[in-house]
Coordinates of C-alpha atoms in Angstrom, one line a residue:
M1 CA 23.4 44.9 -26.4
A2 CA 24.4 44.3 -30.3
H3 CA 26.2 41.3 -31.4
P4 CA 29.9 42.1 -32.3
S5 CA 29.3 41.1 -35.8
L6 CA 26.1 43.1 -36.4
L7 CA 27.8 46.6 -35.0
P8 CA 26.8 49.3 -37.2
D9 CA 29.7 51.2 -39.5
P10 CA 30.5 54.1 -37.5
D11 CA 30.7 56.3 -40.6
K12 CA 27.0 55.3 -41.7
P13 CA 23.9 56.6 -40.1
V14 CA 21.9 54.3 -37.9
I15 CA 18.1 54.3 -38.3
W16 CA 15.6 52.0 -36.9
T17 CA 12.1 51.5 -38.4
V18 CA 9.0 50.9 -36.2
S19 CA 5.8 49.1 -37.2
V20 CA 3.6 46.2 -36.3
S21 CA 1.3 46.5 -39.5
R22 CA 1.6 46.0 -43.2
L23 CA 3.7 49.2 -43.2
A24 CA 6.7 46.9 -42.1
E25 CA 6.5 45.3 -45.5
L26 CA 6.9 48.7 -47.4
F27 CA 9.7 49.7 -44.8
R28 CA 11.5 46.6 -45.6
D29 CA 11.1 47.0 -49.4
I30 CA 12.4 50.7 -49.1
T31 CA 15.3 49.8 -46.9
L32 CA 16.9 47.7 -49.8
E33 CA 17.2 51.2 -51.8
Y34 CA 19.0 52.7 -48.5
D35 CA 21.1 49.9 -47.5
A36 CA 24.4 51.8 -48.8
L37 CA 23.5 54.9 -47.2
A38 CA 22.7 53.8 -43.6
T39 CA 22.5 51.0 -41.2
I40 CA 18.8 50.2 -41.0
E41 CA 17.1 47.7 -38.7
P42 CA 13.3 47.0 -38.4
I43 CA 11.7 46.8 -35.2
N44 CA 8.4 45.0 -35.1
L45 CA 6.8 46.4 -32.0
G46 CA 4.4 49.1 -31.2
F47 CA 3.6 51.6 -28.5
D48 CA 4.8 50.7 -24.9
D49 CA 6.7 47.5 -26.3
A50 CA 8.5 49.6 -28.8
V51 CA 9.2 52.5 -26.1
R52 CA 10.7 50.0 -23.8
H53 CA 12.8 48.2 -26.3
I54 CA 14.3 51.2 -27.7
R55 CA 15.2 52.8 -24.3
E56 CA 17.0 49.7 -23.4
R57 CA 19.0 49.7 -26.3
L58 CA 20.0 53.3 -26.4
V59 CA 21.8 52.7 -23.2
T60 CA 24.5 50.7 -24.9
E61 CA 23.5 51.3 -28.7
R62 CA 23.5 54.3 -31.1
C63 CA 20.6 55.5 -33.2
D64 CA 20.4 58.5 -35.2
A65 CA 16.7 58.4 -36.1
V66 CA 13.5 56.3 -35.9
I67 CA 10.9 56.1 -38.5
S68 CA 7.4 55.2 -37.9
A69 CA 4.0 56.3 -38.7
G70 CA 0.4 57.1 -37.6
S71 CA -0.6 56.6 -33.9
N72 CA 2.5 54.6 -33.2
A73 CA 4.7 57.4 -34.5
A74 CA 3.0 60.0 -32.2
Y75 CA 3.1 57.8 -29.1
L76 CA 6.9 57.1 -29.8
K77 CA 7.6 61.0 -30.6
S78 CA 6.5 61.9 -27.0
R79 CA 8.3 59.3 -25.2
L80 CA 11.6 58.9 -26.9
S81 CA 14.8 61.1 -26.8
V82 CA 15.8 60.0 -30.1
P83 CA 14.4 61.9 -33.2
V84 CA 11.2 60.2 -34.5
V85 CA 10.8 61.0 -38.1
V86 CA 7.0 60.5 -39.0
A87 CA 6.1 59.0 -42.3
K88 CA 3.1 60.9 -43.9
A89 CA 0.8 60.1 -46.5
S90 CA 0.5 62.8 -49.2
G91 CA -2.8 64.3 -50.8
Y92 CA -1.5 62.3 -53.8
D93 CA -1.5 59.0 -51.8
M94 CA -4.8 59.8 -50.2
M95 CA -6.4 60.4 -53.9
G96 CA -5.1 57.1 -55.1
A97 CA -6.3 55.2 -52.1
L98 CA -9.9 56.5 -52.6
A99 CA -9.6 55.6 -56.2
R100 CA -8.7 52.1 -55.4
A101 CA -11.2 52.1 -52.4
R102 CA -13.8 53.1 -54.5
R103 CA -13.3 50.2 -57.1
A104 CA -13.1 47.7 -54.5
A105 CA -16.4 48.9 -52.9
G106 CA -18.2 48.2 -56.0
G107 CA -20.3 51.3 -55.7
G108 CA -20.8 50.8 -52.0
A109 CA -19.8 53.4 -49.3
I110 CA -16.3 54.0 -48.4
A111 CA -14.4 55.4 -45.3
V112 CA -11.2 57.2 -44.3
V113 CA -10.1 56.5 -40.8
T114 CA -7.0 58.9 -39.7
Y115 CA -5.4 59.2 -36.5
G116 CA -5.7 62.4 -34.3
S117 CA -7.4 64.7 -36.8
P118 CA -9.6 64.4 -40.0
V119 CA -8.0 64.7 -43.6
A120 CA -8.4 68.4 -44.7
D121 CA -10.6 69.4 -47.6
L122 CA -11.7 65.6 -47.9
A123 CA -15.4 66.5 -47.8
Q124 CA -15.0 69.0 -50.5
F125 CA -13.0 66.6 -52.7
A126 CA -15.5 63.8 -52.3
D127 CA -18.5 66.0 -53.0
T128 CA -16.6 67.2 -56.3
F129 CA -16.0 63.9 -57.6
G130 CA -19.3 62.2 -56.5
I131 CA -17.8 59.9 -53.9
D132 CA -19.6 58.7 -50.7
V133 CA -16.9 59.0 -48.2
L134 CA -17.5 58.8 -44.4
Q135 CA -14.6 60.1 -42.1
Q136 CA -13.5 59.0 -38.7
T137 CA -10.6 59.7 -36.3
Y138 CA -9.2 57.6 -33.6
A139 CA -6.7 58.1 -30.8
T140 CA -6.0 54.4 -29.5
E141 CA -6.3 50.8 -30.9
Q142 CA -9.4 50.2 -29.1
D143 CA -10.7 53.4 -30.4
A144 CA -10.0 52.6 -34.0
R145 CA -11.4 49.1 -33.5
A146 CA -14.8 50.6 -32.3
R147 CA -14.7 52.9 -35.4
I148 CA -14.3 50.1 -37.7
A149 CA -17.3 48.2 -36.1
D150 CA -19.4 51.4 -36.4
L151 CA -18.4 52.0 -40.2
K152 CA -19.2 48.2 -40.7
A153 CA -22.7 48.5 -39.1
A154 CA -23.2 51.6 -41.4
G155 CA -22.8 49.9 -44.5
V156 CA -19.1 50.6 -45.3
R157 CA -17.5 48.2 -47.6
A158 CA -13.9 49.6 -47.9
V159 CA -11.6 51.5 -45.4
V160 CA -8.7 53.9 -46.2
G161 CA -5.8 54.5 -43.6
A162 CA -2.7 53.3 -42.2
G163 CA -1.6 49.9 -41.2
L164 CA -3.5 49.3 -37.9
V165 CA -6.6 50.6 -39.5
T166 CA -6.5 48.5 -42.8
D167 CA -5.3 45.3 -40.7
L168 CA -8.6 46.0 -38.4
A169 CA -10.8 46.3 -41.4
E170 CA -9.7 43.3 -42.7
Q171 CA -10.2 41.4 -39.6
A172 CA -14.0 42.9 -39.7
G173 CA -14.5 41.6 -43.3
L174 CA -14.0 44.9 -44.8
T175 CA -11.6 45.7 -47.9
G176 CA -8.7 47.7 -46.2
V177 CA -6.8 50.3 -48.5
F178 CA -3.4 51.0 -47.5
V179 CA -2.9 54.8 -47.7
Y180 CA 1.0 55.0 -47.8
S181 CA 2.9 55.1 -51.1
A182 CA 6.6 54.2 -51.7
A183 CA 7.3 57.7 -52.6
S184 CA 5.9 59.1 -49.0
I185 CA 8.1 56.1 -47.2
R186 CA 11.2 57.3 -49.4
Q187 CA 10.7 61.1 -48.2
A188 CA 10.7 59.7 -44.4
F189 CA 13.9 57.9 -45.1
D190 CA 15.5 60.9 -46.7
D191 CA 14.4 63.2 -43.9
A192 CA 15.8 60.5 -41.4
L193 CA 19.1 60.7 -43.4
E194 CA 19.1 64.5 -43.0
I195 CA 18.5 64.3 -39.3
A196 CA 21.2 61.7 -38.8
R197 CA 23.7 63.7 -40.6
L198 CA 23.2 66.5 -38.7
G199 CA 23.3 64.8 -35.6
Q200 CA 26.6 63.3 -36.6
L201 CA 28.0 66.8 -37.6
E202 CA 27.0 68.1 -34.0
A203 CA 28.7 65.1 -32.5
Q204 CA 32.0 65.7 -34.4
R205 CA 32.1 69.2 -33.4
H206 CA 31.4 68.4 -29.8
R207 CA 34.3 65.8 -29.8
G208 CA 36.7 68.5 -31.7
R209 CA 37.0 66.3 -34.6
G210 CA 36.9 69.5 -37.2
P211 CA 34.4 69.9 -39.7
A212 CA 32.3 67.0 -40.9
T213 CA 32.5 65.1 -43.8
T214 CA 29.3 63.7 -44.4
D215 CA 27.0 65.4 -46.9
T216 CA 24.8 68.2 -46.0
R217 CA 21.5 69.7 -47.5
R218 CA 21.7 70.8 -51.0
A219 CA 20.0 73.2 -53.2
R220 CA 18.2 71.1 -56.1
H221 CA 17.1 74.1 -58.0
G222 CA 18.9 76.3 -60.4
V223 CA 18.0 79.4 -62.8
A224 CA 16.7 76.6 -65.4
D225 CA 13.9 75.5 -63.0
L226 CA 12.5 79.1 -63.0
R227 CA 10.1 78.4 -65.8
G228 CA 8.0 80.9 -67.8
Q229 CA 8.9 82.9 -71.0
S230 CA 7.1 86.1 -70.0
A231 CA 9.0 89.2 -69.5
A232 CA 8.3 89.3 -65.8
M233 CA 10.0 85.8 -65.2
E234 CA 12.8 86.8 -67.5
K235 CA 13.5 89.7 -65.2
V236 CA 13.6 87.5 -62.2
R237 CA 16.0 85.2 -63.9
Q238 CA 18.3 88.1 -64.5
A239 CA 17.8 89.4 -60.9
V240 CA 19.0 85.9 -59.7
V241 CA 22.1 85.7 -61.8
L242 CA 22.9 89.1 -60.9
Y243 CA 22.4 88.9 -57.0
A244 CA 24.3 85.5 -57.0
R245 CA 27.4 87.5 -57.5
S246 CA 27.0 89.4 -54.3
P247 CA 27.4 88.1 -50.6
A248 CA 24.5 90.5 -49.5
T249 CA 21.4 89.7 -47.9
V250 CA 18.4 89.1 -50.1
L251 CA 14.5 89.6 -49.3
I252 CA 12.5 87.7 -51.7
Q253 CA 8.7 88.7 -51.5
G254 CA 6.0 87.1 -53.1
E255 CA 2.5 85.5 -52.5
T256 CA 2.2 81.8 -51.3
G257 CA 3.1 79.3 -53.9
S258 CA 5.0 81.6 -56.3
G259 CA 8.2 79.9 -55.8
K260 CA 10.1 81.8 -53.1
E261 CA 12.4 78.9 -51.8
L262 CA 13.0 77.9 -55.6
V263 CA 14.4 81.2 -56.3
A264 CA 16.4 81.0 -53.2
Q265 CA 17.9 77.9 -54.2
A266 CA 18.8 79.2 -57.6
I267 CA 20.5 82.0 -55.9
H268 CA 22.5 79.8 -53.9
R269 CA 23.4 77.5 -56.8
E270 CA 24.6 80.3 -58.9
S271 CA 26.6 81.8 -56.3
P272 CA 30.4 81.1 -55.5
R273 CA 29.2 79.6 -52.4
G274 CA 26.8 77.2 -54.2
S275 CA 29.5 76.1 -56.8
R276 CA 31.9 74.9 -54.0
A277 CA 31.8 71.1 -53.0
R278 CA 29.5 70.2 -50.0
A279 CA 28.3 74.0 -49.7
P280 CA 25.0 73.6 -47.6
F281 CA 21.6 75.2 -48.3
V282 CA 19.5 75.2 -45.2
A283 CA 15.9 76.3 -45.1
V284 CA 13.9 76.8 -42.1
N285 CA 10.1 78.2 -42.1
C286 CA 10.2 80.6 -39.3
G287 CA 6.3 80.3 -38.9
A288 CA 6.1 76.7 -38.9
I289 CA 8.1 76.3 -35.7
A290 CA 6.9 77.2 -32.2
E291 CA 8.6 80.1 -30.5
S292 CA 10.0 78.2 -27.8
L293 CA 11.6 76.0 -30.3
L294 CA 12.7 78.3 -33.0
E295 CA 15.6 79.9 -30.9
S296 CA 17.3 76.4 -30.3
E297 CA 16.7 75.6 -34.0
L298 CA 18.3 78.5 -35.3
F299 CA 21.2 79.3 -32.6
G300 CA 21.7 75.6 -31.0
H301 CA 21.8 75.2 -27.4
E302 CA 24.5 73.5 -24.8
E303 CA 23.8 70.4 -22.7
G304 CA 21.4 71.2 -19.9
A305 CA 20.6 74.6 -21.3
F306 CA 16.9 73.7 -20.6
T307 CA 14.6 70.7 -19.7
G308 CA 14.9 68.3 -22.7
A309 CA 17.9 69.7 -23.9
R310 CA 19.7 67.1 -26.1
R311 CA 22.5 65.3 -24.5
G312 CA 26.0 66.7 -25.8
G313 CA 24.1 69.9 -27.0
H314 CA 22.8 70.9 -30.3
A315 CA 24.3 72.7 -33.3
G316 CA 21.7 75.4 -34.6
L317 CA 21.0 75.9 -38.4
F318 CA 23.4 78.9 -38.6
E319 CA 26.3 76.3 -37.8
A320 CA 24.7 73.8 -40.1
A321 CA 24.7 76.3 -42.8
N322 CA 28.4 77.5 -42.6
H323 CA 30.2 78.4 -45.6
G324 CA 26.8 78.2 -47.4
T325 CA 23.2 79.7 -47.5
L326 CA 20.6 80.0 -44.8
F327 CA 16.9 80.5 -46.1
L328 CA 14.8 82.0 -43.8
D329 CA 11.2 81.5 -45.1
E330 CA 8.2 83.6 -43.7
I331 CA 10.7 85.9 -41.8
G332 CA 8.0 88.2 -41.0
E333 CA 6.4 85.6 -38.6
M334 CA 9.7 85.7 -36.4
P335 CA 9.0 86.9 -32.9
L336 CA 10.5 90.0 -31.8
A337 CA 12.8 88.6 -29.3
L338 CA 14.4 86.6 -31.9
Q339 CA 14.9 89.3 -34.4
T340 CA 17.1 91.1 -31.8
R341 CA 19.4 87.9 -31.6
L342 CA 19.3 87.4 -35.5
L343 CA 20.3 90.9 -36.1
R344 CA 23.3 90.5 -33.7
V345 CA 24.2 87.7 -35.6
L346 CA 24.3 89.5 -38.9
E347 CA 26.3 92.2 -37.3
E348 CA 28.9 90.0 -35.5
R349 CA 29.0 87.1 -37.7
E350 CA 29.1 84.6 -34.8
V351 CA 26.6 82.8 -33.0
M352 CA 25.9 82.1 -29.2
R353 CA 24.1 78.8 -28.4
V354 CA 21.3 79.0 -25.9
G355 CA 22.9 78.2 -22.5
G356 CA 26.3 78.6 -23.9
T357 CA 29.3 81.2 -23.2
R358 CA 31.4 80.7 -26.2
P359 CA 30.6 82.5 -29.5
V360 CA 30.9 80.3 -32.6
P361 CA 31.9 82.3 -35.8
V362 CA 30.0 81.6 -38.8
D363 CA 30.2 82.5 -42.3
V364 CA 26.6 82.3 -43.7
R365 CA 24.8 84.2 -46.5
I366 CA 21.1 85.0 -45.6
V367 CA 18.4 84.7 -48.0
S368 CA 14.9 85.6 -46.6
A369 CA 11.4 85.6 -47.8
T370 CA 8.0 86.7 -46.8
H371 CA 4.4 86.9 -48.2
C372 CA 3.5 89.9 -46.1
D373 CA 4.5 93.6 -46.3
L374 CA 7.4 93.9 -43.8
E375 CA 7.5 97.8 -44.5
T376 CA 4.0 97.7 -43.1
R377 CA 4.9 95.8 -40.2
V378 CA 7.9 97.9 -39.5
R379 CA 5.5 100.9 -39.2
E380 CA 3.2 98.9 -37.1
G381 CA 6.2 98.2 -34.5
R382 CA 5.8 94.3 -35.3
F383 CA 9.3 94.1 -37.1
R384 CA 12.5 95.7 -36.3
A385 CA 13.4 98.4 -38.7
D386 CA 17.2 97.9 -38.3
L387 CA 16.9 94.1 -39.2
F388 CA 14.5 94.8 -42.0
Y389 CA 17.4 97.1 -43.4
R390 CA 19.7 94.4 -42.7
L391 CA 17.9 91.6 -44.6
A392 CA 16.9 93.7 -47.6
V393 CA 20.3 95.0 -48.9
L394 CA 18.9 93.4 -52.3
R395 CA 15.2 92.8 -53.0
L396 CA 13.5 90.6 -55.5
A397 CA 9.6 90.5 -55.8
L398 CA 8.1 87.6 -57.6
P399 CA 5.2 88.3 -59.9
P400 CA 2.0 86.2 -59.0
L401 CA 1.0 83.8 -61.9
R402 CA -2.3 86.0 -62.6
Q403 CA 0.0 88.7 -63.9
R404 CA 1.9 86.5 -66.3
P405 CA -1.2 84.7 -68.0
D406 CA 1.2 83.7 -71.0
D407 CA 3.1 81.3 -68.7
V408 CA -0.2 79.4 -67.4
V409 CA -0.5 77.0 -70.4
P410 CA 3.2 76.0 -70.9
L411 CA 3.5 75.5 -66.9
A412 CA 0.4 73.5 -66.9
E413 CA 1.6 71.2 -69.7
W414 CA 4.9 70.9 -68.1
S415 CA 3.5 70.1 -64.6
L416 CA 1.1 67.4 -66.1
R417 CA 3.8 65.8 -68.1
N418 CA 5.6 65.4 -65.0
A419 CA 2.9 64.3 -63.0
L420 CA 1.8 61.7 -65.7
A421 CA 5.4 60.3 -65.6
A422 CA 5.5 60.0 -61.8
L423 CA 2.4 57.7 -62.3
G424 CA 4.0 55.7 -64.8
A425 CA 1.5 56.9 -67.4
R426 CA 2.2 58.1 -71.0
S427 CA 1.2 61.8 -72.1
S428 CA -1.2 62.0 -74.9
P429 CA 0.3 62.9 -78.4
N430 CA -2.2 65.5 -78.4
L431 CA -1.6 66.9 -75.0
S432 CA -0.3 70.3 -76.1
A433 CA -3.2 71.2 -78.6
E434 CA -5.8 69.8 -75.9
L435 CA -4.2 72.2 -73.2
A436 CA -4.1 75.2 -75.8
A437 CA -7.8 74.5 -76.3
C438 CA -8.4 74.8 -72.4
G439 CA -6.1 78.1 -72.5
A440 CA -8.8 80.6 -72.3
L441 CA -10.3 78.7 -69.1
L442 CA -6.8 78.4 -67.3
R443 CA -5.8 81.9 -68.0
R444 CA -9.2 83.3 -66.6
Y445 CA -8.6 81.9 -63.3
P446 CA -6.6 84.2 -60.9
W447 CA -4.6 81.4 -59.4
P448 CA -4.5 82.6 -55.7
G449 CA -2.2 79.7 -54.9
N450 CA 0.0 80.7 -57.8
V451 CA 2.2 77.9 -59.4
R452 CA 1.7 75.6 -56.4
E453 CA -1.9 75.7 -57.2
L454 CA -1.5 74.9 -60.8
R455 CA 0.9 72.0 -60.1
N456 CA -1.6 70.6 -57.7
L457 CA -4.6 70.8 -60.2
A458 CA -2.0 68.9 -62.7
E459 CA -1.4 66.1 -60.3
R460 CA -5.4 65.8 -60.0
L461 CA -5.7 65.7 -63.6
A462 CA -2.8 63.2 -64.1
L463 CA -4.5 60.9 -61.5
F464 CA -7.7 60.8 -63.4
L465 CA -6.2 60.7 -67.0
A466 CA -3.7 57.7 -65.9
A467 CA -6.9 55.7 -64.5
E468 CA -8.8 56.5 -67.9
P469 CA -6.3 56.6 -70.7
L470 CA -8.9 57.2 -73.6
Q471 CA -10.3 60.4 -71.5
A472 CA -9.4 63.6 -73.7
L473 CA -8.3 66.5 -72.1
T474 CA -11.3 68.8 -72.7
A475 CA -12.3 72.3 -70.9
A476 CA -15.3 70.1 -69.7
F477 CA -13.3 67.4 -68.1
V478 CA -11.0 70.3 -66.4
L479 CA -14.0 71.9 -65.0
E480 CA -15.4 68.4 -63.8
V481 CA -12.0 67.9 -62.0
A482 CA -11.5 71.7 -60.9
P483 CA -14.9 73.1 -60.7
E484 CA -13.3 76.1 -58.8
L485 CA -12.1 77.3 -62.2
A486 CA -15.6 78.1 -63.3
Q487 CA -16.7 79.6 -59.8
A488 CA -13.9 81.9 -59.8
D489 CA -14.5 83.1 -63.4
V490 CA -18.4 83.6 -63.0
A491 CA -17.5 85.7 -60.1
S492 CA -15.4 88.1 -62.1
A493 CA -17.6 87.8 -65.2
A494 CA -20.6 88.9 -63.0
T495 CA -18.9 92.4 -62.6
A496 CA -17.8 92.7 -65.9
P497 CA -19.7 95.6 -68.2
D498 CA -19.7 93.4 -71.2
R499 CA -20.4 89.8 -70.1
E500 CA -19.7 86.9 -72.6
S501 CA -22.8 85.7 -74.6
V502 CA -23.8 82.2 -74.0
A503 CA -23.4 81.4 -77.8
A504 CA -19.6 82.5 -77.4
V505 CA -19.2 80.2 -74.4
L506 CA -20.5 77.2 -76.1
R507 CA -18.3 77.8 -79.2
R508 CA -15.3 77.7 -76.9
F509 CA -16.4 74.2 -75.6
D510 CA -17.1 73.0 -78.9
G511 CA -21.0 72.9 -78.2
Q512 CA -20.8 71.2 -75.0
R513 CA -23.8 72.4 -73.0
D514 CA -23.0 70.6 -69.6
A515 CA -19.2 72.2 -69.6
A516 CA -20.8 75.8 -70.7
A517 CA -23.6 75.6 -67.9
A518 CA -20.6 74.7 -65.5
Y519 CA -18.4 77.5 -66.7
L520 CA -21.4 80.1 -66.4
G521 CA -22.4 78.6 -63.0
I522 CA -25.9 78.0 -64.2
S523 CA -28.2 75.0 -64.9
R524 CA -28.5 73.4 -68.6
T525 CA -32.1 74.7 -68.5
T526 CA -31.1 78.2 -67.6
L527 CA -28.5 78.0 -70.4
W528 CA -31.0 76.9 -73.0
R529 CA -33.4 79.6 -72.0
R530 CA -30.7 82.5 -72.3
L531 CA -29.3 81.0 -75.7
R532 CA -33.0 81.0 -76.8
K533 CA -33.4 84.5 -75.5
E534 CA -30.1 85.6 -77.5
E535 CA -31.1 84.1 -80.8
T536 CA -34.8 85.7 -80.7
G537 CA -33.2 89.0 -79.6
A538 CA -35.9 89.0 -76.8

């Protein structure tokens, strides 16, 4: 039982951090930044010990969310009733950790050891940059210990992983490189705060105390964040401002990475709803939540509605978004059974919780988005026609990046400057000119991942530029970091009737034969032969 002098402020969320490794030190440092926002307590236990400790305390104490990571988090998540936020290392974290491990290994082999499943695309990344990386996974502490022993026997000198892995690596005489960054842990704290606040909102409604006074989710982006000077983007911005004036539903259609949620946030921010104090913007990806959970997430449930239902019931996202905007991303992935319930909510303006008997009035504007052709799905019987027309009173199609090539270089510069600033690195005074010189290369690439892919490329470039401040941003360097730019261009060039000459490619790359050969997808020897053939006219 908590000591009376240490009882948490009833108006503050209560968050417990759980770790037995060096992650505890990072938790402690970040806790200081959030001290005014929540009552945060560290629990330096793991697995069974942590589960028993938390269960005992929950009998008499309140906890709104638990933060943990790796195998410890997975263990807690499956055994506790309180929400568990899993701190996750980003791709940016992994790239930085690999760079540190490579330096620490002094040219020797390095390894990445992760819980449960391997890191996606790590092998391709390692091949691209010539990094010798072994990848292993583990399920238990004993399993992790065995993996470290095997890696040591294989000659590995540095191991990248979470706290448990790096501790075991150092015990074995290897260099342990911790994968988590402060930014990733801050994100976990932010997620925990959101979960805690939503939980307080539900508890207050359950006790009949009226609307919550705590902060809700906010739309962080407005029209000014819809970047691009092309005519296509200007039309998008004009549509956002126009649609914001109406309370009607909006359907945003666009490819993956084209900025659908950004546009949805801008519509909310520009609307009368968005101008109100504390007006929530709540987003949910309908394709990322299991069908068995999506109904409860959207509409809420009453206590005892099903096995595992939260004590006191659970307010759904419609109630959380009351007087604001609910953004339904990937609406085309919603199961047909839930489409019927959603249609009823739109028609009746009230929601019925799972297991409930009392309708709850809601005042919510619906903005939905999809990357698929919903009209085709309607014809195929996979999406309700009546729901489609309810959701698509206003429609907005986002142009893919390949259809606005003039925006590519300015977007790349903006993204790269931001990525460098996030690393604490200065942008080169010649950055604009250097990117302009790479313009032809960047504009030729079709950008299947759109602006998101471009931003990811900028983060990759920033990491290497920050590590090597004297490195010039040339087309050859960009191709070294992102060889897919050349491969895609070669595929399109191979089908063109008038293929560009080798001499022209060499001029574009200032005579750098390595870069020209990579761009054309050929060896230096083949490049030289083609050049001689062009010069002699043979």
